[in-house]
Coordinates of C-alpha atoms and ligand atoms in Angstrom, one line a residue:
M1 CA -0.1 0.0 -0.3
P2 CA 1.3 3.0 -0.4
F3 CA 2.8 5.8 1.7
V4 CA 0.0 8.7 0.7
S5 CA -1.2 10.8 3.6
P6 CA -5.0 11.8 2.7
L7 CA -4.5 15.4 2.1
S8 CA -5.2 16.3 5.9
A9 CA -1.0 14.8 6.2
P10 CA -0.1 19.3 6.2
A11 CA -1.6 18.8 9.8
L12 CA 1.8 18.0 10.6
A13 CA 3.4 20.8 9.1
T14 CA 2.0 23.3 10.2
A15 CA 2.1 22.9 14.2
R16 CA 2.4 26.3 15.5
P17 CA 6.2 28.0 16.1
Q18 CA 5.0 29.1 19.6
D19 CA 5.1 25.5 20.9
A20 CA 8.4 24.5 20.2
P21 CA 10.6 24.5 22.6
P22 CA 13.6 27.5 22.3
G23 CA 15.4 27.8 19.6
A24 CA 14.4 25.2 17.9
T25 CA 12.1 26.4 14.7
T26 CA 15.1 29.2 14.7
R27 CA 17.1 29.2 11.4
A28 CA 20.3 31.8 11.5
R29 CA 21.5 33.4 8.3
P30 CA 24.2 31.9 6.6
A31 CA 25.6 35.9 6.0
V32 CA 25.0 36.8 9.7
V33 CA 26.2 33.9 10.9
L34 CA 29.2 34.9 8.3
A35 CA 29.4 38.0 9.8
L36 CA 28.9 37.2 14.0
I37 CA 32.5 34.5 13.0
A38 CA 34.7 37.0 11.2
A39 CA 34.0 40.3 14.6
G40 CA 34.5 36.7 16.4
G41 CA 38.0 36.6 14.4
L42 CA 37.9 40.6 15.3
A43 CA 38.3 40.2 18.4
A44 CA 40.3 37.5 19.1
I45 CA 42.9 40.3 17.2
S46 CA 42.0 42.8 19.4
L47 CA 43.5 41.0 22.7
W48 CA 46.3 40.8 21.2
W49 CA 45.9 45.5 19.1
Y50 CA 45.8 45.9 23.2
G51 CA 48.0 43.5 25.3
T52 CA 50.7 44.5 22.9
P53 CA 52.4 47.8 23.8
A54 CA 54.5 48.8 20.2
I55 CA 56.9 46.2 18.2
H56 CA 61.0 46.4 17.7
G57 CA 62.6 44.1 16.4
L58 CA 62.5 41.4 13.6
G59 CA 62.1 38.8 16.7
D60 CA 59.7 41.2 17.7
W61 CA 58.3 41.2 14.8
L62 CA 57.7 37.9 14.4
T63 CA 56.6 36.1 17.6
N64 CA 53.9 38.9 17.9
A65 CA 52.8 37.1 13.7
G66 CA 53.0 33.5 16.3
R67 CA 50.9 35.6 17.7
V68 CA 48.0 36.6 16.2
T69 CA 48.4 33.6 14.1
G70 CA 48.4 31.7 18.1
L71 CA 44.7 33.4 19.1
L72 CA 42.9 33.4 15.7
A73 CA 44.2 29.3 15.5
G74 CA 43.1 28.8 18.9
Y75 CA 39.0 31.0 18.1
G76 CA 39.2 28.7 14.8
V77 CA 39.3 25.6 16.1
V78 CA 36.1 26.7 18.3
V79 CA 34.2 28.3 15.3
L80 CA 35.2 24.3 13.8
V81 CA 33.6 23.1 16.1
A82 CA 30.7 25.2 17.4
L83 CA 29.6 25.0 13.7
M84 CA 29.8 20.5 13.8
A85 CA 27.8 20.8 16.8
R86 CA 24.0 19.7 15.7
L87 CA 23.1 23.5 17.3
P88 CA 19.1 23.1 15.5
P89 CA 19.2 27.0 14.4
L90 CA 22.7 26.2 12.4
E91 CA 21.2 22.9 10.8
R92 CA 18.2 24.1 10.2
G93 CA 19.1 27.5 8.8
I94 CA 22.2 26.5 6.4
G95 CA 22.0 23.2 6.1
A96 CA 24.8 20.0 7.1
D97 CA 25.8 20.0 3.6
R98 CA 26.4 23.6 3.8
L99 CA 28.6 23.8 7.4
A100 CA 30.1 20.9 6.4
R101 CA 31.9 22.4 3.7
W102 CA 32.1 25.8 5.8
H103 CA 33.8 23.4 7.7
A104 CA 36.5 21.4 5.6
M105 CA 37.1 24.9 4.5
G106 CA 37.7 26.0 8.0
G107 CA 40.1 23.2 9.1
R108 CA 42.2 23.3 6.6
Y109 CA 43.0 27.6 7.5
T110 CA 43.2 26.8 11.1
V111 CA 45.9 23.8 10.7
G112 CA 47.3 26.3 8.8
L113 CA 47.6 28.6 11.2
I114 CA 48.3 25.9 13.6
V115 CA 51.4 26.0 12.0
A116 CA 52.2 29.2 11.3
H117 CA 51.8 29.5 15.2
A118 CA 54.5 26.7 15.8
L119 CA 57.1 28.1 13.0
L120 CA 57.0 32.6 13.9
I121 CA 57.5 31.4 18.5
I122 CA 59.8 29.2 17.8
W123 CA 61.0 32.0 15.2
G124 CA 61.1 35.2 16.5
Y125 CA 61.7 33.5 19.6
A126 CA 65.7 32.0 18.3
V127 CA 66.0 35.5 16.5
S128 CA 65.5 37.8 20.1
A129 CA 66.8 34.9 22.1
H130 CA 70.0 35.1 19.0
T131 CA 69.6 30.9 19.6
T132 CA 69.2 28.2 16.9
V133 CA 66.1 27.3 16.1
V134 CA 66.3 23.9 17.0
S135 CA 67.4 24.8 21.1
Q136 CA 64.8 27.4 21.0
T137 CA 62.5 24.3 19.9
K138 CA 63.8 22.2 22.8
T139 CA 63.4 25.5 25.1
L140 CA 60.2 25.7 24.0
L141 CA 59.3 21.8 24.3
V142 CA 61.2 21.7 27.9
S143 CA 60.7 24.3 29.8
Y144 CA 57.0 26.5 29.4
P145 CA 54.3 25.0 30.4
D146 CA 51.6 22.9 28.4
V147 CA 53.6 22.9 25.4
L148 CA 54.6 19.7 25.3
A149 CA 50.7 18.7 25.4
A150 CA 49.2 21.0 22.6
T151 CA 52.6 20.2 20.0
A152 CA 50.3 16.5 21.0
G153 CA 47.0 18.5 20.2
G154 CA 48.4 20.9 17.4
L155 CA 50.4 17.0 15.2
L156 CA 46.7 15.3 16.3
L157 CA 44.6 17.2 14.7
A158 CA 47.2 18.6 11.5
G159 CA 46.5 15.0 12.0
V160 CA 42.3 14.9 11.5
G161 CA 43.5 17.0 8.9
I162 CA 44.7 15.1 6.2
S163 CA 43.1 11.9 7.4
S164 CA 39.7 14.9 5.7
A165 CA 42.1 15.4 2.5
R166 CA 40.0 14.1 -0.2
A167 CA 42.2 11.5 -1.6
A168 CA 42.9 10.6 2.4
R169 CA 38.9 10.3 3.0
R170 CA 38.6 8.1 -0.6
R171 CA 41.2 5.7 0.7
L172 CA 39.7 5.0 4.0
R173 CA 35.8 3.7 5.2
Y174 CA 33.4 6.8 6.1
E175 CA 33.7 5.3 9.7
T176 CA 37.4 5.2 10.2
W177 CA 37.0 8.8 9.0
Y178 CA 34.0 9.8 11.6
Y179 CA 35.8 7.7 14.2
L180 CA 39.1 9.6 13.9
H181 CA 37.2 12.7 14.0
F182 CA 36.9 12.4 17.7
Y183 CA 40.4 13.1 18.0
T184 CA 39.6 16.7 16.9
Y185 CA 38.3 17.0 21.2
L186 CA 41.3 15.3 22.1
A187 CA 43.6 17.3 21.1
V188 CA 41.5 20.8 21.7
A189 CA 41.7 20.1 24.8
L190 CA 45.5 19.4 24.9
A191 CA 46.3 22.7 23.6
F192 CA 44.3 24.9 25.3
S193 CA 45.9 25.0 28.5
H194 CA 49.5 26.7 26.4
Q195 CA 46.8 29.3 26.4
F196 CA 47.1 30.8 29.8
A197 CA 50.2 29.2 30.1
S198 CA 51.4 31.0 28.0
G199 CA 49.8 33.4 25.5
A200 CA 50.7 37.1 27.1
E201 CA 47.1 38.1 26.2
F202 CA 45.7 35.7 29.2
I203 CA 48.5 36.2 31.7
S204 CA 47.8 39.8 32.2
S205 CA 43.7 39.1 31.4
L206 CA 41.8 38.0 33.7
P207 CA 38.9 39.4 32.0
A208 CA 40.5 37.7 28.7
R209 CA 40.9 34.8 30.2
I210 CA 36.7 34.2 31.1
A211 CA 35.4 35.5 27.6
W212 CA 37.9 33.3 26.4
G213 CA 36.9 31.0 28.9
G214 CA 33.2 31.6 28.7
M215 CA 33.6 31.3 24.5
Y216 CA 35.7 27.2 25.3
A217 CA 32.8 26.0 28.1
A218 CA 30.1 27.6 25.7
V219 CA 31.1 25.4 23.1
A220 CA 31.4 22.0 24.8
A221 CA 28.0 22.8 26.7
A222 CA 26.5 23.4 23.1
I223 CA 28.6 19.6 22.3
G224 CA 27.6 17.9 25.5
W225 CA 24.1 19.3 25.2
Y226 CA 22.5 18.5 20.4
R227 CA 25.1 15.7 19.9
F228 CA 24.7 13.7 23.4
V229 CA 21.8 14.7 25.9
T230 CA 19.1 15.3 23.8
P231 CA 19.2 12.6 21.4
A232 CA 19.8 10.4 24.8
R233 CA 15.5 12.1 26.2
Q234 CA 14.3 11.8 22.6
A235 CA 15.2 8.2 22.6
V236 CA 13.9 8.2 26.0
R237 CA 10.4 10.3 25.4
H238 CA 9.6 8.8 21.9
R239 CA 10.3 5.0 21.9
L240 CA 11.7 4.8 18.0
R241 CA 10.9 0.9 16.7
V242 CA 11.2 -0.5 12.9
A243 CA 7.6 -1.1 11.9
A244 CA 8.0 -2.3 8.8
V245 CA 10.7 -2.7 5.8
E246 CA 9.2 -2.2 2.0
P247 CA 10.8 -3.3 -1.1
E248 CA 10.7 0.0 -3.7
A249 CA 12.7 -0.7 -6.5
P250 CA 15.8 -2.7 -7.5
G251 CA 18.0 -1.9 -4.0
V252 CA 15.9 0.7 -3.1
V253 CA 13.9 -0.1 0.3
S254 CA 11.5 2.0 2.6
V255 CA 11.0 2.0 5.9
V256 CA 8.6 2.5 8.4
I257 CA 10.2 3.8 12.3
A258 CA 7.4 4.0 14.0
G259 CA 7.2 5.8 17.6
R260 CA 6.1 8.2 19.6
H261 CA 4.9 12.2 20.1
L262 CA 6.7 12.5 17.1
D263 CA 5.1 15.7 16.0
E264 CA 7.3 16.9 19.0
L265 CA 10.1 16.4 17.3
R266 CA 8.8 19.3 15.1
A267 CA 10.3 17.1 11.9
E268 CA 9.8 19.0 8.4
S269 CA 9.6 17.4 5.3
G270 CA 12.5 18.0 3.8
H271 CA 14.3 17.6 7.0
F272 CA 16.8 14.9 7.5
F273 CA 18.0 12.5 10.6
R274 CA 20.6 10.8 11.0
W275 CA 19.4 7.0 11.9
R276 CA 21.1 3.9 14.8
F277 CA 19.4 1.3 14.2
L278 CA 20.2 -1.5 17.3
T279 CA 21.3 -4.4 16.1
R280 CA 24.1 -6.8 15.6
G281 CA 26.3 -5.2 12.3
L282 CA 24.8 -1.2 12.8
W283 CA 24.5 -0.3 16.9
W284 CA 28.3 1.1 16.4
V285 CA 26.9 3.6 13.5
S286 CA 24.9 6.2 13.0
S287 CA 24.1 7.3 8.8
P288 CA 21.6 11.1 7.5
Y289 CA 18.7 10.2 5.3
S290 CA 15.5 12.3 4.6
L291 CA 12.2 11.7 5.6
S292 CA 10.7 9.9 2.2
A293 CA 8.0 11.4 3.6
A294 CA 5.2 13.8 5.7
P295 CA 6.4 13.6 8.8
R296 CA 2.6 11.7 10.9
P297 CA 2.6 11.8 14.4
D298 CA 3.1 8.4 15.0
R299 CA 5.7 7.3 12.5
L300 CA 7.9 8.6 10.0
R301 CA 9.9 7.1 6.6
I302 CA 12.9 6.8 5.0
T303 CA 13.3 5.7 1.6
V304 CA 17.3 4.1 1.2
K305 CA 19.3 3.3 -2.3
A306 CA 21.5 0.0 -0.9
L307 CA 25.8 1.9 -1.9
G308 CA 26.8 0.6 1.1
D309 CA 27.5 -1.6 4.8
H310 CA 25.5 0.3 6.0
S311 CA 22.6 1.1 3.3
S312 CA 22.7 -2.4 2.1
A313 CA 21.8 -3.6 5.2
L314 CA 18.8 -1.7 5.8
A315 CA 17.1 -4.2 3.8
G316 CA 17.2 -6.6 6.1
L317 CA 16.4 -4.6 9.4
R318 CA 13.6 -7.1 12.0
P319 CA 10.3 -5.6 12.4
G320 CA 11.0 -4.3 16.4
T321 CA 14.2 -3.2 16.3
P322 CA 14.9 0.4 18.8
V323 CA 16.0 2.8 16.2
L324 CA 17.9 5.8 17.3
A325 CA 17.7 9.2 15.8
E326 CA 19.2 12.7 16.3
G327 CA 18.0 14.8 14.2
P328 CA 15.4 16.9 12.7
Y329 CA 18.4 18.1 11.1
G330 CA 18.3 20.0 7.0
A331 CA 17.6 22.3 5.5
L332 CA 15.8 21.7 2.5
T333 CA 12.4 22.9 3.5
G334 CA 9.7 24.9 2.7
A335 CA 11.6 27.8 5.3
A336 CA 13.5 28.3 2.8
R337 CA 10.4 28.7 0.3
R338 CA 11.0 32.3 -1.4
R339 CA 7.9 32.2 -4.2
R340 CA 4.3 31.1 -5.3
K341 CA 5.5 29.1 -7.8
V342 CA 7.7 25.8 -6.6
L343 CA 10.2 23.6 -9.5
L344 CA 12.1 20.5 -7.7
I345 CA 14.2 18.3 -9.3
A346 CA 15.2 15.3 -8.0
G347 CA 17.8 12.4 -9.1
G348 CA 18.1 9.0 -8.9
V349 CA 17.6 8.7 -5.0
G350 CA 17.7 12.3 -4.2
I351 CA 13.9 12.1 -4.9
T352 CA 13.5 11.2 -1.2
P353 CA 13.4 14.2 0.8
L354 CA 11.6 16.2 -2.7
R355 CA 9.0 13.2 -1.7
A356 CA 7.8 14.2 1.0
L357 CA 7.6 18.7 -0.4
F358 CA 5.9 17.3 -2.4
E359 CA 3.0 15.7 -0.3
T360 CA 3.1 19.3 2.4
L361 CA 4.2 22.7 0.2
P362 CA 1.6 24.1 1.2
A363 CA 0.4 25.6 -3.0
D364 CA -2.6 26.1 -5.1
P365 CA -3.5 24.1 -8.7
G366 CA -0.9 23.5 -10.9
D367 CA 1.8 25.8 -8.8
I368 CA 4.5 22.8 -8.0
T369 CA 5.3 21.0 -10.6
L370 CA 8.0 17.9 -10.3
I371 CA 11.0 16.1 -12.5
Y372 CA 12.0 13.0 -12.1
R373 CA 15.0 12.5 -13.1
A374 CA 16.7 8.4 -13.8
S375 CA 18.5 6.4 -16.5
D376 CA 16.3 4.1 -16.4
D377 CA 12.1 3.8 -16.1
R378 CA 12.6 0.5 -13.1
D379 CA 14.7 3.0 -10.7
V380 CA 11.6 4.6 -11.0
V381 CA 10.8 5.1 -6.7
F382 CA 7.3 6.0 -6.0
R383 CA 5.8 6.3 -9.3
R384 CA 2.2 5.7 -8.1
E385 CA 2.4 7.9 -4.8
L386 CA 4.1 9.9 -7.0
E387 CA 1.2 9.8 -9.8
Q388 CA -1.9 9.7 -6.5
L389 CA -0.5 12.8 -4.9
A390 CA -0.4 15.4 -8.4
R391 CA -3.7 13.3 -9.4
Q392 CA -4.7 14.7 -5.5
R393 CA -3.1 18.3 -5.5
R394 CA -3.2 18.9 -8.5
S395 CA 0.5 19.5 -9.6
R396 CA 2.8 19.2 -12.3
L397 CA 4.6 15.6 -12.2
W398 CA 7.2 14.9 -15.1
F399 CA 10.2 11.6 -15.3
A400 CA 12.8 11.9 -16.9
T401 CA 14.2 8.8 -17.3
G402 CA 17.1 7.3 -19.7
R403 CA 20.2 7.7 -20.6
R404 CA 21.9 10.5 -21.9
A405 CA 23.6 9.4 -24.8
E406 CA 20.1 7.1 -25.3
L407 CA 17.6 10.8 -25.1
G408 CA 20.5 12.4 -27.2
A409 CA 19.1 15.4 -26.1
D410 CA 19.9 16.5 -21.9
P411 CA 16.5 16.8 -20.6
L412 CA 17.3 19.1 -18.4
A413 CA 19.4 21.2 -20.3
P414 CA 17.8 25.4 -20.2
A415 CA 16.0 25.7 -23.4
V416 CA 14.0 22.9 -22.3
L417 CA 13.1 24.1 -18.7
L418 CA 12.5 27.5 -19.7
A419 CA 9.9 25.6 -22.5
N420 CA 8.9 22.5 -20.1
V421 CA 8.7 25.3 -17.1
P422 CA 6.8 29.0 -17.2
G423 CA 7.9 31.1 -15.4
L424 CA 10.6 29.2 -14.4
A425 CA 12.3 32.3 -13.7
R426 CA 10.2 32.9 -10.7
H427 CA 10.4 28.8 -9.0
D428 CA 11.6 28.8 -6.6
V429 CA 13.9 25.5 -7.4
Y430 CA 14.9 22.2 -5.2
L431 CA 17.5 20.2 -6.4
C432 CA 18.7 16.7 -4.3
G433 CA 20.7 14.2 -6.8
P434 CA 24.7 12.8 -6.9
P435 CA 26.4 16.0 -7.0
G436 CA 27.6 16.0 -10.8
M437 CA 23.3 16.0 -11.5
T438 CA 22.9 18.7 -9.2
A439 CA 25.9 21.6 -10.4
A440 CA 25.1 20.3 -14.5
V441 CA 20.8 21.7 -12.6
I442 CA 22.2 24.7 -11.5
R443 CA 24.4 25.3 -14.5
S444 CA 20.4 25.3 -16.2
L445 CA 19.4 27.1 -13.7
R446 CA 21.1 30.3 -13.6
T447 CA 22.0 30.0 -17.8
A448 CA 18.0 29.9 -17.5
G449 CA 18.1 32.9 -14.9
V450 CA 16.5 31.8 -11.7
P451 CA 18.1 33.9 -8.9
R452 CA 20.6 31.9 -6.7
R453 CA 18.5 33.0 -3.7
Q454 CA 15.7 31.0 -5.3
I455 CA 17.8 27.0 -5.5
H456 CA 17.9 25.2 -2.3
R457 CA 20.0 21.7 -2.8
E458 CA 20.6 18.8 -0.5
S459 CA 23.6 16.7 -1.1
F460 CA 24.2 13.2 -0.1
A461 CA 28.1 13.4 -0.2
F462 CA 29.3 15.2 2.3
Ligands
LIG1 C1 21.9 14.7 3.8 C2 21.9 13.7 2.8 C3 20.7 11.8 3.6 C4 20.7 11.3 2.9 N1 19.6 10.6 2.7 C5 19.4 9.7 1.6 C6 17.8 8.7 1.6 O1 16.9 9.6 1.2 N2 18.4 7.6 1.7 C7 19.3 6.8 0.4 O2 19.0 6.0 0.5 N3 20.8 8.2 0.0 C8 21.2 9.5 1.9 N4 22.0 9.6 2.0 C9 23.4 9.3 2.3 C10 23.7 8.0 2.0 O3 23.5 7.9 4.1 C11 24.6 7.2 1.9 O4 24.6 6.3 1.5 C12 25.2 6.6 3.3 O5 25.6 6.5 4.5 C13 26.0 5.1 2.8 O6 26.3 4.6 4.0 P1 26.8 2.9 3.7 O7 27.3 2.7 4.5 O8 25.5 1.8 2.8 O9 27.9 2.9 2.4 P2 30.3 3.3 2.4 O10 29.3 2.2 1.5 O11 30.8 4.1 3.4 O12 29.3 4.6 1.6 C14 28.9 5.1 0.1 C15 29.1 6.9 0.6 O13 28.3 7.1 1.5 C16 29.9 8.6 2.3 N5 29.0 7.8 4.0 C17 28.7 7.0 4.4 N6 28.4 7.4 5.3 C18 28.0 7.8 5.1 C19 27.7 9.3 6.5 N7 26.9 8.3 8.0 N8 27.2 9.9 6.3 C20 27.6 10.6 5.5 N9 28.0 10.3 4.2 C21 28.0 8.8 4.5 C22 31.2 7.9 2.1 O14 31.2 9.2 2.2 C23 31.0 7.8 1.1 O15 31.0 8.7 0.1 C24 21.8 11.4 2.2 C25 22.9 12.2 2.8 C26 23.1 12.4 3.4 C27 24.6 13.4 4.1

């Protein structure tokens, strides 16, 4: 039986924001967050500026450059960890994939700042002490408080950074990379105390120590709360269990998860959760899967294409298996919408969040169009559900199937989109599919005149 809720399904999606726990529906704006991050960086530098009367000679200049890069590195690691702390306003306003990209880029800069900090301090001290870099390094490691621990922390962070390089990630299992990343917390802990023990800005200023320590404590508390306490509380409150596993297409299954008080999760169409199935071989991995139907007070549905170990194992799940779900996360929801007309473009298993949005986005007849791109008719998932929803909501539905070579022309080329979607530039476009396809479609949309702010995408690879 297709999982199409009666037309009343949107009732769940219209839950009142004022009932939400604090921050649950707040959406941070990307530009505001970036401005805050930059302001924090300037505030960090101002600690050095106000703590440094005058600079004389090469040794002093090098040392001060080392202090500034050290401050920025110490601030940088806090920002990196905060971006991945699962803060709801960030997850809902910016989205996990963009946060992951910011985190990766920030990680590269921060590791660079740490290396620069170490080299500049060693060189600066050596020049001022008229000694060699080697002997100065020894002195710093053995006689400056906590520098040895900080060096270990710095090396650990560099190691985590190297393991995250694209070339290394390709060779590592996702889970190995994921657990290696936990060393970041150890590295931050190891490096923390040397900031207060050796940092000129902090030795002389209690307010600076309170502000800096407060910043670290706030992010540590957020991590504890959103990555550990909240999922544990949700597990107790909602008691999620596998209710059914249903085949959808070759290599694709839907998993229906039942639970209690699910409306309290404030999940919306377009959201994903990180799922942990408490059964042998799966309990130690949590993987992200989007909701593939409107969330209901008693059940949620995901639909998964077998790709590797985790996604393939879901077909074998037994009803009654306990489930932990972290979330909801993601910015690909109705909240991103700015226009009355909406175009949904799905590729392959990227149909899942768009199938849910096709069901619940408020719209008049003809306002919503769904284009579903698949290499083969047999790979189309939810065909009956989509056709039923299109009939019920009088929305437009178009299956673009076939290999590019067989089709001759690109069914998502600018001219084709313009011809088939009247008023294309006045649409919000929601996009989810393989990276190559989404990049090509974004180019098509931009060429066809769709403003960048009206293009919303979710990437399944990050
Ligand atoms: C926001 C989001 C929503 C998603 N929604 C769906 C969905 O609705 N249906 C669906 O079929 N797939 C979805 N995926 C993709 C799905 O998470 C991966 O295919 C799955 O985790 C692969 O794990 P594996 O062990 O089967 O394969 P592996 O062989 O371990 O991995 C295959 C690929 O998936 C990536 N991957 C593996 N585990 C994770 C993880 N925990 N987090 C992020 N990437 C991972 C790996 O980097 C690799 O590129 C989504 C991914 C994201 C990021």
